[in-house]
């Protein structure tokens, strides 16, 4: 009932620097939302620049199972929307793979459908908390049950119901929680309002507004009224800053690195990594700034610099939560003590990222310590080569590959197949920038 993955290992050789120009694939968060909201729109939408990673493919497969026709044509994905009320009951369990965004946002949509559906995922996703979404949805009248067979096997049963709007104050700053409630709110009677402790990424709000939803935003609150129809329309998806992050960090390390990354999404709810690198002494040159579907994009240029430590806490955390592992790579090269705090959410990502980062980075000879809500790194460190493990977490795997390429000796990183979930082009683009690695079997 859950997805199977092949284990693949990679040997990374030392590099002096990274050099060149790349265009990272489409933003994962925006890609999920573009498929979901286009599927629920009235008419055909053409999506360009979409991420073709496994997480997004899981979302596509789920909507196909519910009767939505989705065609791949050259560089476009053509989604034939069925309208808000046109989904069909899925015959089988919907497999969300490794993707928290797929599961949580779909729970919001499915809660309001006139049928029963079941959702599952891989071992990692089946361990992640879903009550944070189920609890507010139940307040709206949803019927959601968690059926657990073991720690890694779970099915979420959603029996669709008529919903009512709520005024929900979320204990966590989570775009997945916020988006699930807003999506359910499209179908509810009355207004739906979500307030977060800090602002999380706002791609759902931007896309919903483009699709004709009257949405009011005030500080960390967003409010919407139910709607009869979402407007179909073409969407051009910006490059993913969370993928660019690996080469932004890789590009400021080494000697003589010079990296240009084209068409990167500059949504302010996502650019915390840029603020942190600037605070560490990196100059980031932004060119060709444009608007793309209500989101700003830019070409970024970065080069080797000596780094200094920084403090990362508070409102910036949701703006860089997925980038913390690779920020730790930068911090391990920086002079002084870097602290990350207010980031307990790291424990419930694709792995417990406080634990996995501390374990793997300690094995690289980096001075790092776990905190209840973050990490402390003392730099600079003389990173050693060795054998490291991704823990099945794509962002840990890519961070380890970047760190290992600046070690003096070759390293083996186990189980890097998970990188396919968010960045299938990572391997070819890393090589294009001059990194040296090869696949190894055991
Ligand atoms: C995401 C929101 C974030 C982020 C995740 C993608 C989204 O999760 O970490 O990778 O697409 O809404 P939370 O909502 O759990 O913070």
PDB file of N, CA, C and O in Angstrom, residues 28 55 98-100 124-125 128 322 346 348-353 391-395 421:
ATOM      1  N   UNK A  28       8.173  23.567  -6.250  1.00  0.00           N
ATOM      2  CA  UNK A  28       7.376  22.390  -5.863  1.00  0.00           C
ATOM      3  C   UNK A  28       6.035  22.811  -5.267  1.00  0.00           C
ATOM      4  O   UNK A  28       4.992  22.287  -5.649  1.00  0.00           O
ATOM      5  N   UNK A  55       7.094  14.002  -6.075  1.00  0.00           N
ATOM      6  CA  UNK A  55       6.022  14.556  -5.233  1.00  0.00           C
ATOM      7  C   UNK A  55       4.895  15.122  -6.096  1.00  0.00           C
ATOM      8  O   UNK A  55       3.714  14.888  -5.829  1.00  0.00           O
ATOM      9  N   UNK A  98       5.888  10.469  -0.916  1.00  0.00           N
ATOM     10  CA  UNK A  98       6.663  11.127   0.140  1.00  0.00           C
ATOM     11  C   UNK A  98       6.129  12.532   0.445  1.00  0.00           C
ATOM     12  O   UNK A  98       6.680  13.266   1.251  1.00  0.00           O
ATOM     13  N   UNK A  99       5.028  12.895  -0.232  1.00  0.00           N
ATOM     14  CA  UNK A  99       4.652  14.306  -0.298  1.00  0.00           C
ATOM     15  C   UNK A  99       3.618  14.764   0.733  1.00  0.00           C
ATOM     16  O   UNK A  99       2.414  14.509   0.602  1.00  0.00           O
ATOM     17  N   UNK A 100       4.082  15.495   1.723  1.00  0.00           N
ATOM     18  CA  UNK A 100       3.208  16.071   2.737  1.00  0.00           C
ATOM     19  C   UNK A 100       2.233  17.069   2.131  1.00  0.00           C
ATOM     20  O   UNK A 100       1.068  17.145   2.541  1.00  0.00           O
ATOM     21  N   UNK A 124       7.971   7.342   5.406  1.00  0.00           N
ATOM     22  CA  UNK A 124       8.243   8.648   6.026  1.00  0.00           C
ATOM     23  C   UNK A 124       6.953   9.456   6.174  1.00  0.00           C
ATOM     24  O   UNK A 124       6.634   9.959   7.257  1.00  0.00           O
ATOM     25  N   UNK A 125       6.182   9.549   5.111  1.00  0.00           N
ATOM     26  CA  UNK A 125       4.950  10.359   5.169  1.00  0.00           C
ATOM     27  C   UNK A 125       3.954   9.766   6.167  1.00  0.00           C
ATOM     28  O   UNK A 125       3.255  10.507   6.868  1.00  0.00           O
ATOM     29  N   UNK A 128       4.309  11.144   9.561  1.00  0.00           N
ATOM     30  CA  UNK A 128       4.215  12.592   9.804  1.00  0.00           C
ATOM     31  C   UNK A 128       2.822  12.986  10.316  1.00  0.00           C
ATOM     32  O   UNK A 128       1.831  12.355   9.983  1.00  0.00           O
ATOM     33  N   UNK A 322      12.710  24.956   4.833  1.00  0.00           N
ATOM     34  CA  UNK A 322      13.231  23.823   4.048  1.00  0.00           C
ATOM     35  C   UNK A 322      14.727  23.972   3.745  1.00  0.00           C
ATOM     36  O   UNK A 322      15.366  23.024   3.299  1.00  0.00           O
ATOM     37  N   UNK A 346      11.267  21.478  12.243  1.00  0.00           N
ATOM     38  CA  UNK A 346      12.248  20.634  11.530  1.00  0.00           C
ATOM     39  C   UNK A 346      12.107  19.160  11.901  1.00  0.00           C
ATOM     40  O   UNK A 346      12.450  18.281  11.119  1.00  0.00           O
ATOM     41  N   UNK A 348       9.474  17.407  12.164  1.00  0.00           N
ATOM     42  CA  UNK A 348       8.378  16.674  11.503  1.00  0.00           C
ATOM     43  C   UNK A 348       8.413  16.853   9.982  1.00  0.00           C
ATOM     44  O   UNK A 348       7.383  16.824   9.312  1.00  0.00           O
ATOM     45  N   UNK A 349       9.609  17.025   9.445  1.00  0.00           N
ATOM     46  CA  UNK A 349       9.758  17.094   7.982  1.00  0.00           C
ATOM     47  C   UNK A 349       9.980  15.681   7.450  1.00  0.00           C
ATOM     48  O   UNK A 349       9.690  14.713   8.141  1.00  0.00           O
ATOM     49  N   UNK A 350      10.537  15.528   6.234  1.00  0.00           N
ATOM     50  CA  UNK A 350      10.694  14.213   5.628  1.00  0.00           C
ATOM     51  C   UNK A 350      11.540  13.289   6.505  1.00  0.00           C
ATOM     52  O   UNK A 350      11.453  12.059   6.403  1.00  0.00           O
ATOM     53  N   UNK A 351      12.427  13.879   7.323  1.00  0.00           N
ATOM     54  CA  UNK A 351      13.040  13.160   8.442  1.00  0.00           C
ATOM     55  C   UNK A 351      13.019  14.144   9.615  1.00  0.00           C
ATOM     56  O   UNK A 351      12.637  15.297   9.435  1.00  0.00           O
ATOM     57  N   UNK A 352      13.433  13.682  10.800  1.00  0.00           N
ATOM     58  CA  UNK A 352      13.624  14.624  11.910  1.00  0.00           C
ATOM     59  C   UNK A 352      14.921  15.363  11.585  1.00  0.00           C
ATOM     60  O   UNK A 352      16.018  14.872  11.839  1.00  0.00           O
ATOM     61  N   UNK A 353      14.785  16.545  10.974  1.00  0.00           N
ATOM     62  CA  UNK A 353      15.978  17.201  10.412  1.00  0.00           C
ATOM     63  C   UNK A 353      16.916  17.752  11.476  1.00  0.00           C
ATOM     64  O   UNK A 353      18.074  18.028  11.164  1.00  0.00           O
ATOM     65  N   UNK A 391      18.975   9.351   5.102  1.00  0.00           N
ATOM     66  CA  UNK A 391      17.785   9.028   5.906  1.00  0.00           C
ATOM     67  C   UNK A 391      16.522   9.124   5.045  1.00  0.00           C
ATOM     68  O   UNK A 391      15.441   9.436   5.544  1.00  0.00           O
ATOM     69  N   UNK A 392      16.679   8.921   3.744  1.00  0.00           N
ATOM     70  CA  UNK A 392      15.528   8.961   2.828  1.00  0.00           C
ATOM     71  C   UNK A 392      14.972  10.365   2.636  1.00  0.00           C
ATOM     72  O   UNK A 392      13.869  10.530   2.118  1.00  0.00           O
ATOM     73  N   UNK A 393      15.736  11.373   3.033  1.00  0.00           N
ATOM     74  CA  UNK A 393      15.249  12.760   3.003  1.00  0.00           C
ATOM     75  C   UNK A 393      16.017  13.520   1.909  1.00  0.00           C
ATOM     76  O   UNK A 393      17.237  13.721   2.008  1.00  0.00           O
ATOM     77  N   UNK A 394      15.282  13.956   0.877  1.00  0.00           N
ATOM     78  CA  UNK A 394      15.911  14.605  -0.285  1.00  0.00           C
ATOM     79  C   UNK A 394      16.788  15.796   0.078  1.00  0.00           C
ATOM     80  O   UNK A 394      17.871  15.972  -0.474  1.00  0.00           O
ATOM     81  N   UNK A 395      16.312  16.618   1.019  1.00  0.00           N
ATOM     82  CA  UNK A 395      17.101  17.832   1.310  1.00  0.00           C
ATOM     83  C   UNK A 395      18.352  17.509   2.136  1.00  0.00           C
ATOM     84  O   UNK A 395      19.353  18.220   2.060  1.00  0.00           O
ATOM     85  N   UNK A 421      12.312  13.228  -5.557  1.00  0.00           N
ATOM     86  CA  UNK A 421      11.018  13.777  -5.121  1.00  0.00           C
ATOM     87  C   UNK A 421      10.893  15.260  -5.466  1.00  0.00           C
ATOM     88  O   UNK A 421       9.819  15.711  -5.843  1.00  0.00           O
TER      89      UNK A 421
END
